[in-house]
């Protein structure tokens, strides 16, 4: 196992940082969703990471990346209401399936899982890039992972996070075609899609905890957040 391998321990740390990022930005997520949705996205995402905590904690110290991602999937698929929870669960499920039972989550497995997760989400949600949904962050992230080739997972995930945030910022100028935002018309113009923001949080948390959304939404923050 190489020093930069994404093993079970590091995958668990990624999940933990994702939870920290969600808790730190819940108020901002809620505010965004109050402008462009039902206002419950922050609470739903928080419910997902909170439900995942005990499942992750029950895993053996030797558990691989696939088991950790599977625990995330179970929490989001079984415990989170609304539309977004199950969609995030489909991504985690696909990533866990791609990881398999091996000790490391490779860049190739990340790319495969992201692509399969994107396909599943599009089948279930019937959303396409440009519809102002979480697909607008996941699709460019999946493309970045595929383009990363044999790059170390940390570098591939940094590129995916950067592209996901770019996709988030682009949703601000898009007209929503799906969900409640599609009924709000001009009221949702200029507001990034909260689901896309949540997706970017997941990829960005591979490197560090996101403490606030503002610099990322403004485009003046590097892809690797600080834990300080």
mmCIF file of C-alpha atoms in Angstrom:
data_model
loop_
_atom_site.group_PDB
_atom_site.id
_atom_site.type_symbol
_atom_site.label_atom_id
_atom_site.label_comp_id
_atom_site.label_asym_id
_atom_site.label_seq_id
_atom_site.Cartn_x
_atom_site.Cartn_y
_atom_site.Cartn_z
ATOM 1 C CA UNK A 1 0.000 0.000 0.000
ATOM 2 C CA UNK A 2 1.468 3.348 -1.018
ATOM 3 C CA UNK A 3 1.676 6.308 1.363
ATOM 4 C CA UNK A 4 -0.944 8.231 -0.621
ATOM 5 C CA UNK A 5 -3.358 5.305 -0.918
ATOM 6 C CA UNK A 6 -7.007 5.992 -0.152
ATOM 7 C CA UNK A 7 -7.437 3.095 2.264
ATOM 8 C CA UNK A 8 -10.236 2.386 4.710
ATOM 9 C CA UNK A 9 -8.899 4.727 7.375
ATOM 10 C CA UNK A 10 -8.558 7.634 4.980
ATOM 11 C CA UNK A 11 -11.971 6.976 3.476
ATOM 12 C CA UNK A 12 -13.442 7.085 7.003
ATOM 13 C CA UNK A 13 -11.640 10.395 7.572
ATOM 14 C CA UNK A 14 -13.101 11.704 4.316
ATOM 15 C CA UNK A 15 -16.594 10.771 5.495
ATOM 16 C CA UNK A 16 -15.898 12.480 8.804
ATOM 17 C CA UNK A 17 -14.753 15.672 7.124
ATOM 18 C CA UNK A 18 -17.842 15.593 4.921
ATOM 19 C CA UNK A 19 -19.957 15.478 8.070
ATOM 20 C CA UNK A 20 -17.981 18.377 9.549
ATOM 21 C CA UNK A 21 -18.400 20.369 6.336
ATOM 22 C CA UNK A 22 -22.155 19.797 6.326
ATOM 23 C CA UNK A 23 -22.504 20.823 9.968
ATOM 24 C CA UNK A 24 -20.331 23.916 9.443
ATOM 25 C CA UNK A 25 -22.301 25.101 6.419
ATOM 26 C CA UNK A 26 -25.819 23.943 7.334
ATOM 27 C CA UNK A 27 -27.101 27.479 7.878
ATOM 28 C CA UNK A 28 -25.723 28.609 4.521
ATOM 29 C CA UNK A 29 -27.204 25.568 2.776
ATOM 30 C CA UNK A 30 -30.563 26.289 4.371
ATOM 31 C CA UNK A 31 -30.437 29.917 3.291
ATOM 32 C CA UNK A 32 -29.675 28.912 -0.292
ATOM 33 C CA UNK A 33 -32.517 26.404 -0.305
ATOM 34 C CA UNK A 34 -34.921 28.954 1.117
ATOM 35 C CA UNK A 35 -34.211 31.027 -1.989
ATOM 36 C CA UNK A 36 -34.253 28.204 -4.537
ATOM 37 C CA UNK A 37 -36.097 25.264 -3.018
ATOM 38 C CA UNK A 38 -38.087 23.966 -0.057
ATOM 39 C CA UNK A 39 -35.653 25.248 2.561
ATOM 40 C CA UNK A 40 -34.968 21.790 3.990
ATOM 41 C CA UNK A 41 -31.798 20.785 2.149
ATOM 42 C CA UNK A 42 -29.406 21.740 4.943
ATOM 43 C CA UNK A 43 -31.436 19.775 7.474
ATOM 44 C CA UNK A 44 -31.712 16.753 5.171
ATOM 45 C CA UNK A 45 -27.988 16.645 4.453
ATOM 46 C CA UNK A 46 -27.263 17.003 8.161
ATOM 47 C CA UNK A 47 -29.650 14.134 8.896
ATOM 48 C CA UNK A 48 -27.745 11.980 6.439
ATOM 49 C CA UNK A 49 -24.295 12.522 7.894
ATOM 50 C CA UNK A 50 -25.681 12.204 11.419
ATOM 51 C CA UNK A 51 -27.277 8.852 10.563
ATOM 52 C CA UNK A 52 -24.058 7.691 8.922
ATOM 53 C CA UNK A 53 -21.942 8.330 12.011
ATOM 54 C CA UNK A 54 -23.020 5.288 14.074
ATOM 55 C CA UNK A 55 -22.863 3.007 11.023
ATOM 56 C CA UNK A 56 -19.304 4.110 10.305
ATOM 57 C CA UNK A 57 -18.323 3.770 13.945
ATOM 58 C CA UNK A 58 -19.500 0.137 14.011
ATOM 59 C CA UNK A 59 -17.132 -0.883 11.225
ATOM 60 C CA UNK A 60 -14.046 -2.869 12.120
ATOM 61 C CA UNK A 61 -10.686 -1.125 12.092
ATOM 62 C CA UNK A 62 -9.769 -3.289 9.103
ATOM 63 C CA UNK A 63 -12.808 -2.212 7.044
ATOM 64 C CA UNK A 64 -12.002 -1.150 3.507
ATOM 65 C CA UNK A 65 -13.166 1.887 1.539
ATOM 66 C CA UNK A 66 -16.096 -0.010 0.060
ATOM 67 C CA UNK A 67 -17.558 -0.721 3.503
ATOM 68 C CA UNK A 68 -17.259 2.910 4.577
ATOM 69 C CA UNK A 69 -18.918 4.163 1.412
ATOM 70 C CA UNK A 70 -21.572 1.479 1.807
ATOM 71 C CA UNK A 71 -22.354 2.801 5.283
ATOM 72 C CA UNK A 72 -22.801 6.293 3.854
ATOM 73 C CA UNK A 73 -25.093 4.869 1.183
ATOM 74 C CA UNK A 74 -27.238 3.004 3.719
ATOM 75 C CA UNK A 75 -27.666 6.126 5.850
ATOM 76 C CA UNK A 76 -28.686 8.357 2.965
ATOM 77 C CA UNK A 77 -30.896 5.814 1.221
ATOM 78 C CA UNK A 78 -32.709 4.653 4.352
ATOM 79 C CA UNK A 79 -32.783 7.625 6.701
ATOM 80 C CA UNK A 80 -32.960 10.858 4.693
ATOM 81 C CA UNK A 81 -36.178 12.345 3.425
ATOM 82 C CA UNK A 82 -36.694 14.633 0.489
ATOM 83 C CA UNK A 83 -35.296 14.137 -2.975
ATOM 84 C CA UNK A 84 -31.625 14.765 -2.348
ATOM 85 C CA UNK A 85 -30.919 12.111 0.276
ATOM 86 C CA UNK A 86 -31.598 9.087 -1.937
ATOM 87 C CA UNK A 87 -29.710 10.698 -4.824
ATOM 88 C CA UNK A 88 -26.612 11.156 -2.690
ATOM 89 C CA UNK A 89 -27.134 7.598 -1.503
ATOM 90 C CA UNK A 90 -27.030 6.334 -5.087
ATOM 91 C CA UNK A 91 -23.647 7.995 -5.608
ATOM 92 C CA UNK A 92 -22.211 6.540 -2.392
ATOM 93 C CA UNK A 93 -23.608 3.135 -3.315
ATOM 94 C CA UNK A 94 -21.975 3.243 -6.748
ATOM 95 C CA UNK A 95 -18.642 4.376 -5.290
ATOM 96 C CA UNK A 96 -18.756 1.582 -2.727
ATOM 97 C CA UNK A 97 -19.572 -0.977 -5.395
ATOM 98 C CA UNK A 98 -16.672 0.250 -7.531
ATOM 99 C CA UNK A 99 -14.327 0.057 -4.539
ATOM 100 C CA UNK A 100 -15.313 -3.544 -3.956
ATOM 101 C CA UNK A 101 -13.654 -5.441 -1.116
ATOM 102 C CA UNK A 102 -10.154 -4.206 -1.833
ATOM 103 C CA UNK A 103 -7.965 -2.327 0.665
ATOM 104 C CA UNK A 104 -7.607 0.812 -1.487
ATOM 105 C CA UNK A 105 -9.903 3.123 -3.406
ATOM 106 C CA UNK A 106 -8.027 3.811 -6.630
ATOM 107 C CA UNK A 107 -8.504 6.709 -8.997
ATOM 108 C CA UNK A 108 -9.898 4.265 -11.523
ATOM 109 C CA UNK A 109 -12.493 3.037 -9.029
ATOM 110 C CA UNK A 110 -13.394 6.624 -8.126
ATOM 111 C CA UNK A 111 -13.942 7.413 -11.800
ATOM 112 C CA UNK A 112 -16.003 4.261 -12.345
ATOM 113 C CA UNK A 113 -18.129 4.846 -9.264
ATOM 114 C CA UNK A 114 -18.752 8.510 -10.031
ATOM 115 C CA UNK A 115 -19.793 7.663 -13.589
ATOM 116 C CA UNK A 116 -22.124 4.894 -12.419
ATOM 117 C CA UNK A 117 -23.549 7.112 -9.698
ATOM 118 C CA UNK A 118 -24.172 9.905 -12.174
ATOM 119 C CA UNK A 119 -25.945 7.506 -14.535
ATOM 120 C CA UNK A 120 -28.134 6.174 -11.721
ATOM 121 C CA UNK A 121 -29.035 9.655 -10.520
ATOM 122 C CA UNK A 122 -29.928 10.740 -14.029
ATOM 123 C CA UNK A 123 -32.139 7.677 -14.497
ATOM 124 C CA UNK A 124 -33.990 8.232 -11.248
ATOM 125 C CA UNK A 125 -34.168 12.020 -11.288
ATOM 126 C CA UNK A 126 -34.427 12.520 -15.047
ATOM 127 C CA UNK A 127 -32.051 15.492 -14.786
ATOM 128 C CA UNK A 128 -29.412 16.526 -17.305
ATOM 129 C CA UNK A 129 -26.512 18.961 -17.085
ATOM 130 C CA UNK A 130 -27.876 22.477 -17.299
ATOM 131 C CA UNK A 131 -31.088 21.684 -15.394
ATOM 132 C CA UNK A 132 -29.763 23.371 -12.220
ATOM 133 C CA UNK A 133 -29.489 20.269 -10.034
ATOM 134 C CA UNK A 134 -26.728 18.363 -8.264
ATOM 135 C CA UNK A 135 -25.947 16.800 -11.659
ATOM 136 C CA UNK A 136 -24.316 20.099 -12.609
ATOM 137 C CA UNK A 137 -21.641 19.494 -9.958
ATOM 138 C CA UNK A 138 -21.396 15.706 -10.230
ATOM 139 C CA UNK A 139 -21.051 15.524 -14.021
ATOM 140 C CA UNK A 140 -17.922 17.745 -14.229
ATOM 141 C CA UNK A 141 -16.478 16.018 -11.151
ATOM 142 C CA UNK A 142 -16.953 12.628 -12.814
ATOM 143 C CA UNK A 143 -15.319 13.959 -15.983
ATOM 144 C CA UNK A 144 -12.341 15.195 -13.961
ATOM 145 C CA UNK A 145 -11.916 11.813 -12.280
ATOM 146 C CA UNK A 146 -11.994 10.051 -15.614
ATOM 147 C CA UNK A 147 -9.461 12.484 -17.076
ATOM 148 C CA UNK A 148 -7.150 12.002 -14.072
ATOM 149 C CA UNK A 149 -6.027 8.621 -15.372
ATOM 150 C CA UNK A 150 -3.325 7.183 -13.129
ATOM 151 C CA UNK A 151 -2.962 10.275 -10.947
ATOM 152 C CA UNK A 152 -2.973 9.682 -7.178
ATOM 153 C CA UNK A 153 -6.497 9.681 -5.703
ATOM 154 C CA UNK A 154 -5.847 12.874 -3.707
ATOM 155 C CA UNK A 155 -4.903 14.767 -6.866
ATOM 156 C CA UNK A 156 -7.838 13.316 -8.787
ATOM 157 C CA UNK A 157 -10.279 14.293 -6.044
ATOM 158 C CA UNK A 158 -8.823 17.809 -5.857
ATOM 159 C CA UNK A 159 -9.456 18.186 -9.593
ATOM 160 C CA UNK A 160 -12.965 16.774 -9.144
ATOM 161 C CA UNK A 161 -13.683 19.256 -6.342
ATOM 162 C CA UNK A 162 -12.446 22.149 -8.436
ATOM 163 C CA UNK A 163 -14.715 21.152 -11.318
ATOM 164 C CA UNK A 164 -17.645 20.538 -8.990
ATOM 165 C CA UNK A 165 -17.352 24.066 -7.551
ATOM 166 C CA UNK A 166 -17.136 25.454 -11.079
ATOM 167 C CA UNK A 167 -20.353 23.615 -11.890
ATOM 168 C CA UNK A 168 -21.948 25.020 -8.740
ATOM 169 C CA UNK A 169 -21.124 28.569 -9.744
ATOM 170 C CA UNK A 170 -22.569 27.999 -13.210
ATOM 171 C CA UNK A 171 -25.909 26.936 -11.721
ATOM 172 C CA UNK A 172 -26.402 30.488 -10.447
ATOM 173 C CA UNK A 173 -27.074 31.684 -13.984
ATOM 174 C CA UNK A 174 -29.124 28.667 -15.058
ATOM 175 C CA UNK A 175 -32.904 28.445 -15.238
ATOM 176 C CA UNK A 176 -34.118 25.537 -13.131
ATOM 177 C CA UNK A 177 -36.007 22.838 -15.013
ATOM 178 C CA UNK A 178 -36.449 20.418 -12.108
ATOM 179 C CA UNK A 179 -37.801 20.542 -8.563
ATOM 180 C CA UNK A 180 -39.309 23.429 -6.638
ATOM 181 C CA UNK A 181 -36.806 25.909 -8.081
ATOM 182 C CA UNK A 182 -38.429 25.428 -11.484
ATOM 183 C CA UNK A 183 -41.628 26.996 -10.078
ATOM 184 C CA UNK A 184 -39.864 30.022 -8.616
ATOM 185 C CA UNK A 185 -38.808 31.545 -11.934
ATOM 186 C CA UNK A 186 -36.698 34.664 -11.564
ATOM 187 C CA UNK A 187 -36.658 34.317 -7.766
ATOM 188 C CA UNK A 188 -34.126 31.500 -8.162
ATOM 189 C CA UNK A 189 -31.965 33.402 -10.652
ATOM 190 C CA UNK A 190 -28.532 34.170 -9.274
ATOM 191 C CA UNK A 191 -28.814 31.484 -6.580
ATOM 192 C CA UNK A 192 -26.537 28.416 -6.863
ATOM 193 C CA UNK A 193 -28.324 25.089 -6.665
ATOM 194 C CA UNK A 194 -28.100 23.763 -3.081
ATOM 195 C CA UNK A 195 -27.882 20.126 -4.202
ATOM 196 C CA UNK A 196 -24.916 20.959 -6.415
ATOM 197 C CA UNK A 197 -23.296 22.724 -3.468
ATOM 198 C CA UNK A 198 -23.761 19.609 -1.330
ATOM 199 C CA UNK A 199 -22.150 17.491 -4.019
ATOM 200 C CA UNK A 200 -19.159 19.832 -4.198
ATOM 201 C CA UNK A 201 -18.861 19.654 -0.412
ATOM 202 C CA UNK A 202 -18.481 15.886 -0.642
ATOM 203 C CA UNK A 203 -15.611 16.015 -3.116
ATOM 204 C CA UNK A 204 -13.917 18.975 -1.435
ATOM 205 C CA UNK A 205 -14.032 17.218 1.932
ATOM 206 C CA UNK A 206 -11.625 14.591 0.629
ATOM 207 C CA UNK A 207 -8.884 17.164 1.262
ATOM 208 C CA UNK A 208 -10.219 19.117 4.230
ATOM 209 C CA UNK A 209 -13.234 20.490 6.030
ATOM 210 C CA UNK A 210 -15.141 23.298 4.320
ATOM 211 C CA UNK A 211 -15.908 25.899 6.986
ATOM 212 C CA UNK A 212 -17.876 28.360 4.854
ATOM 213 C CA UNK A 213 -19.342 28.388 1.352
ATOM 214 C CA UNK A 214 -18.754 32.044 0.504
ATOM 215 C CA UNK A 215 -15.241 31.860 -1.002
ATOM 216 C CA UNK A 216 -16.083 28.743 -2.988
ATOM 217 C CA UNK A 217 -19.222 30.319 -4.429
ATOM 218 C CA UNK A 218 -17.225 33.421 -5.305
ATOM 219 C CA UNK A 219 -14.578 31.357 -7.093
ATOM 220 C CA UNK A 220 -11.611 32.663 -5.112
ATOM 221 C CA UNK A 221 -10.911 29.558 -3.032
ATOM 222 C CA UNK A 222 -8.569 26.712 -4.089
ATOM 223 C CA UNK A 223 -10.050 23.237 -4.363
ATOM 224 C CA UNK A 224 -8.260 21.996 -1.230
ATOM 225 C CA UNK A 225 -9.888 23.588 1.838
ATOM 226 C CA UNK A 226 -8.063 24.190 5.075
ATOM 227 C CA UNK A 227 -8.718 22.323 8.286
ATOM 228 C CA UNK A 228 -7.447 25.266 10.270
#
